[in-house]
XYZ file of N, CA and C in Angstrom:
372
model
N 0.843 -1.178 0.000
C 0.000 0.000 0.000
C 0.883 1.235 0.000
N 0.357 2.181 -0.750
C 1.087 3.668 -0.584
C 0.875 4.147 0.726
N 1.565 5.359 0.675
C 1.820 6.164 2.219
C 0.628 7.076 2.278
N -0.194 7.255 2.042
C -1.680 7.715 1.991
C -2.855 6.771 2.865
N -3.432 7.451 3.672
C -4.162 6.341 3.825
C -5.317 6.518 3.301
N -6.041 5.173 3.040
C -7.077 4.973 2.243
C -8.149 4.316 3.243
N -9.705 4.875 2.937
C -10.774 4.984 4.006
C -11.315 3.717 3.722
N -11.405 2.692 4.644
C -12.481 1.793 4.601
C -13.579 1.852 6.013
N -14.955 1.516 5.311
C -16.162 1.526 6.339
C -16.461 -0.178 6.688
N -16.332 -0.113 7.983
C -17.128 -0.959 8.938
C -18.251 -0.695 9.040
N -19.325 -1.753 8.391
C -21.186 -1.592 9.201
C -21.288 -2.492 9.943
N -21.315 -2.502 10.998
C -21.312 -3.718 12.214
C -21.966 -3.678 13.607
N -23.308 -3.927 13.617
C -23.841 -3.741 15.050
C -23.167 -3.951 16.126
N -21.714 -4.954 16.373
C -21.541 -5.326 17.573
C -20.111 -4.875 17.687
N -20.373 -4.047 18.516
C -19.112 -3.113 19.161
C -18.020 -4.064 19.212
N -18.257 -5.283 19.517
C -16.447 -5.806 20.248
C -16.344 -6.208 18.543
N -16.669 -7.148 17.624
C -16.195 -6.744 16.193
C -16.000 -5.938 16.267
N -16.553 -4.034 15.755
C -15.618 -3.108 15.348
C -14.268 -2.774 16.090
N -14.238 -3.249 17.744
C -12.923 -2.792 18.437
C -11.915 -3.690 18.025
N -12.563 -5.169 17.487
C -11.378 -5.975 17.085
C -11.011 -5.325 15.992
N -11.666 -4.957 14.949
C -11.033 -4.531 13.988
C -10.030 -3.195 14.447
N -10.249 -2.497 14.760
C -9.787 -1.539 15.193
C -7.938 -2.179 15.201
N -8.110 -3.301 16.131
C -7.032 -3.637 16.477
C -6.335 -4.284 15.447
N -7.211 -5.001 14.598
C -6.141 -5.608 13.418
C -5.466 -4.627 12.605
N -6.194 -3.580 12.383
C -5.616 -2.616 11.280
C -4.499 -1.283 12.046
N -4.544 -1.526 13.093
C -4.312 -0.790 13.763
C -2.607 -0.169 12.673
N -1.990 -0.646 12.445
C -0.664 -1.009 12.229
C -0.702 -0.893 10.418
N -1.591 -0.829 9.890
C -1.925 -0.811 8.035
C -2.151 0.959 8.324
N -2.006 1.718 7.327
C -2.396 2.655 6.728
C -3.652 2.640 6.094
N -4.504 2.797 7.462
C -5.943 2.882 6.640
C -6.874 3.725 7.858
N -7.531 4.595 6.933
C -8.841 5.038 8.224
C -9.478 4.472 8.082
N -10.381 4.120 9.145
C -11.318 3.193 9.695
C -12.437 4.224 10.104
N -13.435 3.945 9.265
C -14.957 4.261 9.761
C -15.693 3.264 9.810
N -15.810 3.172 11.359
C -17.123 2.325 11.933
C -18.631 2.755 12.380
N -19.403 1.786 12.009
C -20.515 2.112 12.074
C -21.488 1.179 12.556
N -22.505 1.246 13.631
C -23.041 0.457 14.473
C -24.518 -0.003 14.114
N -24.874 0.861 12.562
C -25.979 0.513 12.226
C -26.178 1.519 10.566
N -26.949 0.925 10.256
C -27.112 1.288 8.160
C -27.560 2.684 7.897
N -28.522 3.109 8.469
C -28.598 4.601 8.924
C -27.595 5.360 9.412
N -26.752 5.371 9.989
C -25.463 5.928 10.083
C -24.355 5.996 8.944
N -24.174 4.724 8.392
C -23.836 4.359 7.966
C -23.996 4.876 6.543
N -24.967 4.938 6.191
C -25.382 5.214 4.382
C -25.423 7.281 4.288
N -25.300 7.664 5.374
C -25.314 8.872 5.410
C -24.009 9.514 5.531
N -23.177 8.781 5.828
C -21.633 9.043 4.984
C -22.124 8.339 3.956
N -22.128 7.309 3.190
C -21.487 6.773 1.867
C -22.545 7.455 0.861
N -23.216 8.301 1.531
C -23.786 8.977 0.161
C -23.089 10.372 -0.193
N -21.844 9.696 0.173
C -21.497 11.564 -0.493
C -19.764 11.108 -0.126
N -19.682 9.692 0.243
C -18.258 9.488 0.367
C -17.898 7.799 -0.161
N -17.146 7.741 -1.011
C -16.711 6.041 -1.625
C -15.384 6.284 -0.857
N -15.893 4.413 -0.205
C -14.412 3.988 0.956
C -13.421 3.148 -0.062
N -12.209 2.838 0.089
C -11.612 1.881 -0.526
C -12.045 0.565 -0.676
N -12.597 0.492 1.120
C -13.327 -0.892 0.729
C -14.122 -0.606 1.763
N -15.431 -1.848 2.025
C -16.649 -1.623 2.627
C -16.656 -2.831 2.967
N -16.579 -3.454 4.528
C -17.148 -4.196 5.336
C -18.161 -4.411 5.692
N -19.716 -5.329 5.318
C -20.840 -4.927 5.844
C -21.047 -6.680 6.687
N -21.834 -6.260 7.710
C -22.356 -7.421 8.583
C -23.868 -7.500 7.883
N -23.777 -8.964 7.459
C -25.232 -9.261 7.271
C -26.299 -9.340 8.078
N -26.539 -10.070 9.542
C -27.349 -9.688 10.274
C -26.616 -8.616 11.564
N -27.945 -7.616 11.282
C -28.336 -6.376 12.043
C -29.755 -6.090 12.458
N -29.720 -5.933 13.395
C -30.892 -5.162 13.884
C -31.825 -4.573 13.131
N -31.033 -3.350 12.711
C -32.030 -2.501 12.156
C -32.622 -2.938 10.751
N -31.705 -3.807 9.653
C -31.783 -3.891 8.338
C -30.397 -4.922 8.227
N -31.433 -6.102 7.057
C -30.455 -6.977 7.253
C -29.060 -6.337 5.858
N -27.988 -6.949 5.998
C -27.058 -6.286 5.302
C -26.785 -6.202 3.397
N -27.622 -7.613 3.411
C -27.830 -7.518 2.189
C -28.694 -6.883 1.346
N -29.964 -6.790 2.319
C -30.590 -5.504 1.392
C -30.196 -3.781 1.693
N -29.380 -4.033 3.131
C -28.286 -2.478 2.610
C -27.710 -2.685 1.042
N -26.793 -3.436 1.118
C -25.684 -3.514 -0.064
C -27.189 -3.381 -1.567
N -28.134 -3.913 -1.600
C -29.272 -3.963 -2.587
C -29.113 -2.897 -2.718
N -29.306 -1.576 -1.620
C -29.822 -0.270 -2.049
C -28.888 0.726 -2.150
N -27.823 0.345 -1.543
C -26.383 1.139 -1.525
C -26.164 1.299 -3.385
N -26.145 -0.307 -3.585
C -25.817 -0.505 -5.375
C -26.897 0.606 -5.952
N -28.264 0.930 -6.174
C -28.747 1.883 -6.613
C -28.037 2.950 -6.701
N -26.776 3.416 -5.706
C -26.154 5.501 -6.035
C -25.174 5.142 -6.847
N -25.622 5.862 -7.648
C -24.356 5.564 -8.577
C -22.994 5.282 -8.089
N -22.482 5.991 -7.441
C -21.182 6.228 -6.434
C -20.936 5.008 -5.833
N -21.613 4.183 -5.230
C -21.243 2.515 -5.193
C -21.477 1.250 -6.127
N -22.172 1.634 -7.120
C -22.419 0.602 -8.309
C -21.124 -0.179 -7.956
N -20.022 0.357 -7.923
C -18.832 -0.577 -7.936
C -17.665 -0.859 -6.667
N -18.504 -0.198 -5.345
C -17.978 0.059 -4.658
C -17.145 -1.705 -4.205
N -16.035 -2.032 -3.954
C -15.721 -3.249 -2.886
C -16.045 -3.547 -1.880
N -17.366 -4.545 -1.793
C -17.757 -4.727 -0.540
C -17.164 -6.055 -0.268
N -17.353 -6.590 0.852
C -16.599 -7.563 1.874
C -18.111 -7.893 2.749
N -18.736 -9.164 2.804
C -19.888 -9.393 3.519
C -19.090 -9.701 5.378
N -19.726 -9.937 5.951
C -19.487 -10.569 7.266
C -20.751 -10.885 7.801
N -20.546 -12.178 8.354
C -21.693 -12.639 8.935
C -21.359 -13.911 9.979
N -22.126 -14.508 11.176
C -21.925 -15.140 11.801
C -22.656 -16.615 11.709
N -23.055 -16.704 10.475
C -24.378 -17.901 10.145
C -23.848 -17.690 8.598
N -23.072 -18.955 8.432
C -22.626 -18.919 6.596
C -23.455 -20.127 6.145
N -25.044 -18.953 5.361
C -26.076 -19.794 4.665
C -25.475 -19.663 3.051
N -25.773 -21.020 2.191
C -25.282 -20.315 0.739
C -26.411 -19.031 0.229
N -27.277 -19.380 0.841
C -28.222 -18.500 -0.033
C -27.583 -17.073 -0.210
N -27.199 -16.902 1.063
C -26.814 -15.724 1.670
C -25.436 -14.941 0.528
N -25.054 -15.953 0.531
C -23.322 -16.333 -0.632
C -23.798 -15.836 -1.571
N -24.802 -16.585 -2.005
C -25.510 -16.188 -3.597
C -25.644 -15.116 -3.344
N -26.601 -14.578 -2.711
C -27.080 -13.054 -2.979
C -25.971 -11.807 -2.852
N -25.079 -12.350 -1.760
C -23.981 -11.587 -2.153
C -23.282 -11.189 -3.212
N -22.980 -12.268 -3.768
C -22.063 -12.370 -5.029
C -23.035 -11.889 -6.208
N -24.104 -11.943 -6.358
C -25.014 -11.619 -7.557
C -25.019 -9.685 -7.111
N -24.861 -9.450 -5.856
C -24.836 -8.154 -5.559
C -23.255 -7.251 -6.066
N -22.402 -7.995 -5.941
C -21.294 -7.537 -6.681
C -20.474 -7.782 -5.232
N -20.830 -8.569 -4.296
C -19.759 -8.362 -3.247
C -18.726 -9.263 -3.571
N -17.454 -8.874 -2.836
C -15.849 -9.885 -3.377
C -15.491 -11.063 -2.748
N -16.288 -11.107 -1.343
C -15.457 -11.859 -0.199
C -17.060 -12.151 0.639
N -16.782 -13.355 1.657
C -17.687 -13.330 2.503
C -16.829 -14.048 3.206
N -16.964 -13.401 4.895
C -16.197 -14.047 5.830
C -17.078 -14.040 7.075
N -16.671 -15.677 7.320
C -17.883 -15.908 8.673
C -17.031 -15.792 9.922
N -17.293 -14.770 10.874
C -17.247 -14.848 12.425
C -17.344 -16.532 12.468
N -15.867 -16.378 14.291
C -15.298 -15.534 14.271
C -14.008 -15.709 13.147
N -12.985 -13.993 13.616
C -12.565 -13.880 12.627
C -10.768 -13.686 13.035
N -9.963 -13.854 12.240
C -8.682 -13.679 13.124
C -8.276 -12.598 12.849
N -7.315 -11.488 13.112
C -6.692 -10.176 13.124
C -5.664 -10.419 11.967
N -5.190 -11.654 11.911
C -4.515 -11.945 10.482
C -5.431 -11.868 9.285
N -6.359 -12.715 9.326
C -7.604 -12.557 8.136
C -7.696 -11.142 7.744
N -8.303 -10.726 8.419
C -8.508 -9.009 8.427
C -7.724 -8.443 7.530
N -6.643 -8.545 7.695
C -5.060 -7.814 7.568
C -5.158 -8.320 6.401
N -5.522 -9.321 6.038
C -4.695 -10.407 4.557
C -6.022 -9.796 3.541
N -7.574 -9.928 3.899
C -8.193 -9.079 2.985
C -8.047 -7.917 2.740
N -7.962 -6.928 3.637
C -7.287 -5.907 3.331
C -6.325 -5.516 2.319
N -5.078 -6.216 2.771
C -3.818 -6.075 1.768
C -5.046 -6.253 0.127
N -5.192 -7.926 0.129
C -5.777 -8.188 -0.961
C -6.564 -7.240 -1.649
N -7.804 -6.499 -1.074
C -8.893 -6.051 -1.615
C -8.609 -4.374 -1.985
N -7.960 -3.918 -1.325
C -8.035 -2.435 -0.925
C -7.403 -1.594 -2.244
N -7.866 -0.727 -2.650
C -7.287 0.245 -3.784
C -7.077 1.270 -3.604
């Protein structure tokens, strides 16, 4: 990675995920915006594209895949890199991801190496 850092968003209801992450990247050149729910969340990315986009499929408020459904509608993410996360790896779930344009799906839990290694991989 260049000496710039480059913004990726966390959507993740559960605080100790985003603090782990926190901690894996801690050490990469990257800002980290976390976010604890899709409403927060979509109100930055409508006016900001991250390098890459972490979303948790089940949430509370809205499950994650029909975020990523409606995110794809702004133009500005048609192509954004998303990264699913979820703690229940259904294929269906796989499918709909991947037909959504997402790159990766990684099931909780998760290691601080993983993290690090998609990152490197995914990030532009």
């Amino acid at each position: 990675m260049s000496e710039y850092k480059r913004t990726v968003v966390l959507v993740d209801d559960n605080q100790t995920s985003r603090k782990f992450f926190l901690r894996a990247i801690e050490n990469l050149s990257v800002d980290l915006k976390t976010y604890g729910n899709t409403d927060d969340a979509i109100e930055y990315l409508k006016d900001n594209k991250p390098s890459l986009l972490f979303l948790n499929i089940i949430m509370p408020d809205k499950n994650g895949l029909t975020f990523l459904e409606e995110l794809r509608k702004l133009p500005l993410h048609s192509d954004t890199r998303v990264i699913m996360i979820t703690s229940k790896d259904y294929s269906q779930d796989r499918t709909i991801a991947s037909e959504l344009g997402a790159l990766d799906f990684i099931v909780k839990p998760m290691s601080m190496r993983s993290i690090t290694s998609i990152m490197l991989d995914y990030i532009k």
